[in-house]
XYZ file of C-alpha atoms in Angstrom:
362
model
C 0.000 0.000 0.000
C 1.130 3.508 -0.640
C 0.028 6.954 -1.600
C -1.978 7.964 1.474
C 0.315 10.073 3.618
C -2.011 11.892 6.014
C -5.534 11.991 7.381
C -6.528 14.746 4.973
C -5.456 12.682 1.960
C -8.470 10.478 2.683
C -11.936 11.289 1.284
C -13.171 12.524 4.678
C -16.550 14.170 5.167
C -16.159 17.927 4.778
C -17.095 18.694 8.399
C -14.327 16.393 9.681
C -11.522 17.956 7.672
C -8.897 19.716 9.757
C -10.022 18.118 13.021
C -7.673 16.246 15.328
C -8.668 13.223 17.438
C -9.665 13.922 21.050
C -7.380 12.931 23.869
C -5.238 14.123 26.726
C -1.580 13.036 26.799
C -1.347 9.447 28.058
C 2.002 9.761 29.770
C 3.090 7.310 32.447
C 4.058 9.412 35.438
C 4.006 8.806 39.210
C 1.269 11.398 39.842
C -1.312 11.610 37.015
C -3.858 14.324 37.854
C -4.885 15.336 34.339
C -8.049 13.465 33.266
C -10.272 13.660 36.373
C -10.056 9.965 37.136
C -10.692 8.683 40.623
C -7.091 7.980 41.595
C -8.160 5.600 44.391
C -8.132 1.941 43.392
C -11.292 -0.071 44.041
C -11.311 -2.001 47.367
C -9.812 -5.482 47.250
C -12.974 -7.330 48.326
C -14.960 -5.526 45.646
C -12.336 -6.454 43.054
C -12.639 -10.120 44.085
C -16.430 -10.055 43.652
C -16.169 -8.339 40.270
C -13.601 -10.925 39.144
C -15.999 -13.703 40.202
C -18.838 -12.063 38.234
C -16.591 -11.830 35.169
C -15.585 -15.471 35.528
C -19.257 -16.487 35.598
C -20.029 -14.332 32.556
C -17.142 -15.872 30.612
C -18.867 -19.264 30.761
C -21.680 -17.926 28.587
C -19.546 -15.716 26.371
C -20.354 -17.831 23.279
C -23.839 -16.271 23.383
C -24.798 -12.662 22.758
C -25.358 -10.578 25.913
C -28.731 -9.345 27.144
C -29.476 -6.699 24.538
C -31.620 -4.811 27.043
C -29.050 -5.143 29.904
C -32.070 -5.540 32.191
C -30.261 -6.414 35.421
C -27.876 -3.478 35.013
C -30.695 -0.996 34.316
C -32.474 -2.215 37.455
C -29.283 -1.704 39.490
C -28.854 1.799 38.066
C -32.463 2.733 38.824
C -32.060 1.522 42.425
C -28.878 3.553 42.791
C -30.371 6.772 41.411
C -33.624 6.486 43.390
C -36.104 9.332 42.778
C -38.798 6.784 41.917
C -37.013 5.749 38.724
C -37.460 2.273 37.229
C -35.489 0.433 34.581
C -37.854 1.907 31.956
C -36.282 5.304 32.709
C -32.679 4.108 32.317
C -30.346 3.780 29.339
C -26.643 2.908 29.326
C -23.707 2.611 26.935
C -19.908 2.429 26.799
C -19.173 5.554 28.800
C -21.349 8.661 28.929
C -19.706 9.805 25.676
C -21.477 6.996 23.817
C -24.735 7.828 25.595
C -24.419 11.451 24.405
C -23.469 10.298 20.911
C -26.632 8.179 20.749
C -28.690 11.157 21.938
C -27.269 13.209 19.053
C -27.854 10.352 16.592
C -31.500 10.237 17.638
C -32.271 13.945 18.083
C -29.493 15.820 16.262
C -28.009 15.426 12.797
C -27.820 17.566 9.653
C -29.919 20.710 9.862
C -30.146 20.499 13.651
C -28.346 22.555 16.283
C -26.731 21.764 19.639
C -26.191 24.619 22.121
C -23.625 24.448 24.902
C -21.900 27.034 27.075
C -18.140 27.383 26.611
C -15.744 26.649 28.079
C -17.262 23.214 28.596
C -16.524 19.551 27.929
C -14.433 19.405 24.750
C -16.179 16.248 23.499
C -19.494 18.043 22.944
C -18.437 19.785 19.698
C -16.634 16.630 18.553
C -19.741 14.494 19.124
C -21.759 17.121 17.284
C -19.346 17.071 14.363
C -19.378 13.271 14.212
C -23.174 13.256 13.935
C -23.423 16.182 11.512
C -25.036 18.382 14.169
C -24.257 22.116 14.211
C -22.496 23.135 17.439
C -23.050 26.612 18.869
C -21.055 27.720 21.915
C -22.790 30.258 24.125
C -20.734 32.186 26.647
C -20.832 32.250 30.445
C -21.013 34.835 33.200
C -18.103 35.929 35.420
C -15.923 33.141 36.865
C -17.416 30.737 34.292
C -20.739 30.544 36.150
C -24.053 30.402 34.262
C -27.177 32.315 35.278
C -30.737 31.606 34.083
C -30.826 34.968 32.314
C -27.647 34.325 30.288
C -28.699 30.761 29.421
C -32.199 31.773 28.294
C -30.819 34.649 26.207
C -28.780 32.109 24.242
C -31.697 29.686 23.915
C -33.891 32.473 22.533
C -31.148 33.577 20.141
C -30.318 30.092 18.820
C -33.616 28.171 19.141
C -31.601 24.937 19.483
C -32.792 21.383 18.874
C -30.643 20.239 21.804
C -28.966 21.897 24.787
C -26.119 20.268 26.754
C -25.655 21.570 30.306
C -22.642 20.220 32.203
C -23.345 20.137 35.963
C -20.893 20.703 37.565
C -19.136 22.003 34.481
C -15.966 20.489 33.048
C -13.288 21.913 32.775
C -14.198 24.738 35.160
C -15.738 22.704 38.019
C -18.386 25.374 38.520
C -21.790 24.221 39.830
C -25.038 24.740 37.942
C -28.250 25.665 39.737
C -31.512 23.824 39.130
C -33.007 27.233 38.290
C -30.848 27.395 35.152
C -31.925 23.919 34.036
C -35.623 24.632 34.595
C -35.371 27.984 32.806
C -33.606 26.454 29.792
C -36.193 23.673 29.604
C -39.075 26.133 29.677
C -37.443 28.373 27.068
C -36.973 25.731 24.379
C -38.889 22.848 22.861
C -35.864 20.653 22.179
C -33.978 18.019 24.124
C -32.180 19.283 27.266
C -29.359 17.074 28.544
C -27.850 17.672 31.984
C -24.456 15.960 32.108
C -23.921 15.049 35.770
C -20.669 13.121 35.323
C -19.316 14.649 38.554
C -22.581 14.879 40.519
C -21.431 12.628 43.366
C -18.668 15.096 44.278
C -21.049 18.030 44.798
C -21.439 19.259 48.392
C -23.616 16.986 50.535
C -27.266 17.945 50.166
C -26.918 19.339 46.631
C -30.068 18.497 44.653
C -29.623 16.565 41.411
C -31.356 17.423 38.148
C -33.064 14.044 38.661
C -35.512 15.950 40.894
C -36.657 17.892 37.804
C -37.515 14.848 35.660
C -41.215 14.391 36.556
C -43.377 16.097 33.925
C -40.390 17.029 31.744
C -40.297 14.394 29.005
C -37.577 16.260 27.037
C -35.149 16.366 30.009
C -32.320 13.797 30.133
C -29.879 13.408 33.037
C -26.584 11.719 32.159
C -24.278 9.993 34.662
C -21.105 7.895 34.581
C -19.432 5.181 36.648
C -16.004 6.478 35.589
C -15.529 9.040 38.350
C -17.149 8.386 41.723
C -17.209 4.605 41.162
C -13.532 4.538 40.082
C -14.632 2.587 37.013
C -13.134 4.619 34.167
C -11.514 1.572 32.584
C -14.821 -0.308 32.394
C -16.511 2.361 30.217
C -20.030 2.573 31.663
C -22.210 5.652 31.273
C -25.960 5.942 31.647
C -28.890 8.337 31.674
C -32.313 8.743 33.239
C -35.222 10.088 31.221
C -38.808 9.518 30.188
C -39.294 5.931 28.883
C -40.061 7.345 25.421
C -36.493 8.688 25.292
C -34.979 5.258 25.958
C -37.145 3.939 23.102
C -35.713 6.631 20.824
C -32.169 5.573 21.735
C -32.989 1.958 20.837
C -33.478 3.178 17.262
C -29.806 4.141 16.943
C -27.902 1.817 19.287
C -25.725 -0.895 17.827
C -27.095 -4.373 18.588
C -25.700 -5.851 21.811
C -23.651 -2.693 22.384
C -22.884 -3.491 26.054
C -20.798 -6.636 26.369
C -21.662 -9.381 28.840
C -18.395 -8.615 30.656
C -19.221 -4.913 30.993
C -22.689 -5.720 32.290
C -21.401 -8.265 34.824
C -18.674 -5.952 36.133
C -21.032 -2.994 36.507
C -23.767 -4.995 38.265
C -21.164 -6.335 40.715
C -19.867 -2.802 41.358
C -23.359 -1.435 42.091
C -23.833 -4.278 44.592
C -20.975 -2.655 46.554
C -22.222 0.938 46.243
C -21.422 2.053 49.843
C -17.820 0.805 49.598
C -17.331 2.198 46.111
C -18.544 5.642 47.206
C -16.641 5.741 50.496
C -13.706 7.396 48.752
C -15.896 10.282 47.535
C -15.760 12.038 50.911
C -11.974 11.815 50.908
C -11.790 13.233 47.372
C -14.103 16.110 48.331
C -11.754 16.858 51.211
C -8.726 16.959 48.920
C -10.602 19.166 46.441
C -11.425 21.652 49.193
C -7.809 21.483 50.356
C -6.651 22.301 46.810
C -8.900 25.381 46.705
C -7.596 26.612 50.068
C -3.911 25.949 49.353
C -3.959 27.269 45.781
C -5.424 30.516 47.099
C -2.693 30.632 49.760
C -0.070 30.216 47.027
C -1.448 33.257 45.187
C -3.557 31.548 42.515
C -7.265 32.052 41.820
C -9.041 28.697 42.132
C -12.632 28.629 40.895
C -15.587 27.365 42.883
C -15.716 23.598 42.302
C -18.395 20.980 42.832
C -16.381 18.288 41.089
C -13.261 16.189 41.704
C -10.947 18.754 40.131
C -10.024 22.427 40.436
C -9.418 24.939 37.666
C -7.130 27.696 38.893
C -6.230 31.040 37.349
C -3.347 33.406 37.930
C -0.901 31.125 36.084
C 1.425 33.486 34.209
C 2.873 30.726 31.996
C 0.527 27.705 31.866
C 2.689 25.752 29.398
C 5.867 26.420 31.371
C 4.223 25.464 34.671
C 2.769 22.323 33.059
C 6.234 21.301 31.777
C 7.938 22.086 35.101
C 5.429 19.903 36.989
C 5.798 17.149 34.396
C 9.558 17.190 34.964
C 8.749 16.377 38.614
C 6.563 13.440 37.558
C 3.263 15.303 38.023
C 0.784 15.497 35.150
C -1.932 18.203 35.241
C -4.080 19.537 32.359
C -3.689 22.633 30.247
C -7.259 22.970 28.962
C -6.455 25.948 26.756
C -7.995 28.650 28.944
C -5.440 31.484 29.086
C -3.793 31.850 32.492
C -5.325 28.654 33.892
C -4.478 25.018 34.625
C -6.671 22.181 35.903
C -5.722 19.601 38.528
C -7.617 16.506 39.644
C -8.115 15.976 43.365
C -6.150 12.799 44.008
C -5.247 10.964 47.159
C -3.905 12.926 50.120
C -0.336 11.947 49.144
C -0.815 12.933 45.486
C -2.331 16.270 46.486
C 0.603 16.934 48.809
C 3.159 16.091 46.096
C 1.422 18.457 43.659
C 1.095 21.347 46.128
C 4.694 20.994 47.328
C 5.996 20.979 43.750
C 3.884 23.998 42.779
C 5.047 25.935 45.841
C 8.663 25.086 45.041
C 8.239 26.541 41.556
C 7.281 29.876 43.080
C 4.426 32.066 41.867
C 5.401 34.681 39.341
């Protein structure tokens, strides 16, 4: 074979030309705090039970898995509560695939997706992949979002879909239920609230799940990647009106969740209290990051997630490289003067803060 020398030599769709594949650097370093993983390993007894569930699933691996992943949807509904049943639940390989299926069903050519930048960088890529037009609205001061600003954009754009990240990635900023309700009332399209980091919000914070009754166009997306320390298993899910899950069946690939994925996730949900025990510790380290970064002269933003975006970085690329030289990987998300750091274990947080303090603040 010969002749093809680059991506753009291929007969790509026009809207994919010039794009680069998504992904943070996958560098192997002692302290990786760049992709908002839960840096705590899962407890040993939970790992043993999951391994046993996988071993049992292997014995039937010659057959296709349950296409409706019934047992897993029941486990997810029990976990979420709020009167939800399996009819309200959908799942896929990570919340990215869930969102992709939402766009396949409700987006596409001639349709528009509204988000509020800076936000999760996969949203425009998922839009592009499904031929959906992406429009980035702006935010208020400190990357917050008020009902007034959100509704102004909805009225201006008249979108077919709105994605609201709560709390927002990469800024960590919380989103009030008032904003979600106002956006829903202002448009007649699909409103998705991406609650990938919901478990890290302050205790007592109400979820968008409380808004679902009577709002058949509202979808609330979750993931097992963060709070459940399950990023490698790729399990995302959403709660919505049963009609929405029917719509997603129109576009899903057959048997899209493997028997192994289903078995592992069901076993993990059976250990929910143990799996979530580390969340309190991560919240504590996040709050410690906010306090210490402020002490060091930076401007950390309000965070309801397992990471902190902090401003006042005079040379983000230089600081990133200097930390990397010390074996610490953070994330330059492209916001001028800012870097983002995941709240890791107490030891990882200490290593990061000590290294940052040693660099000195310009």
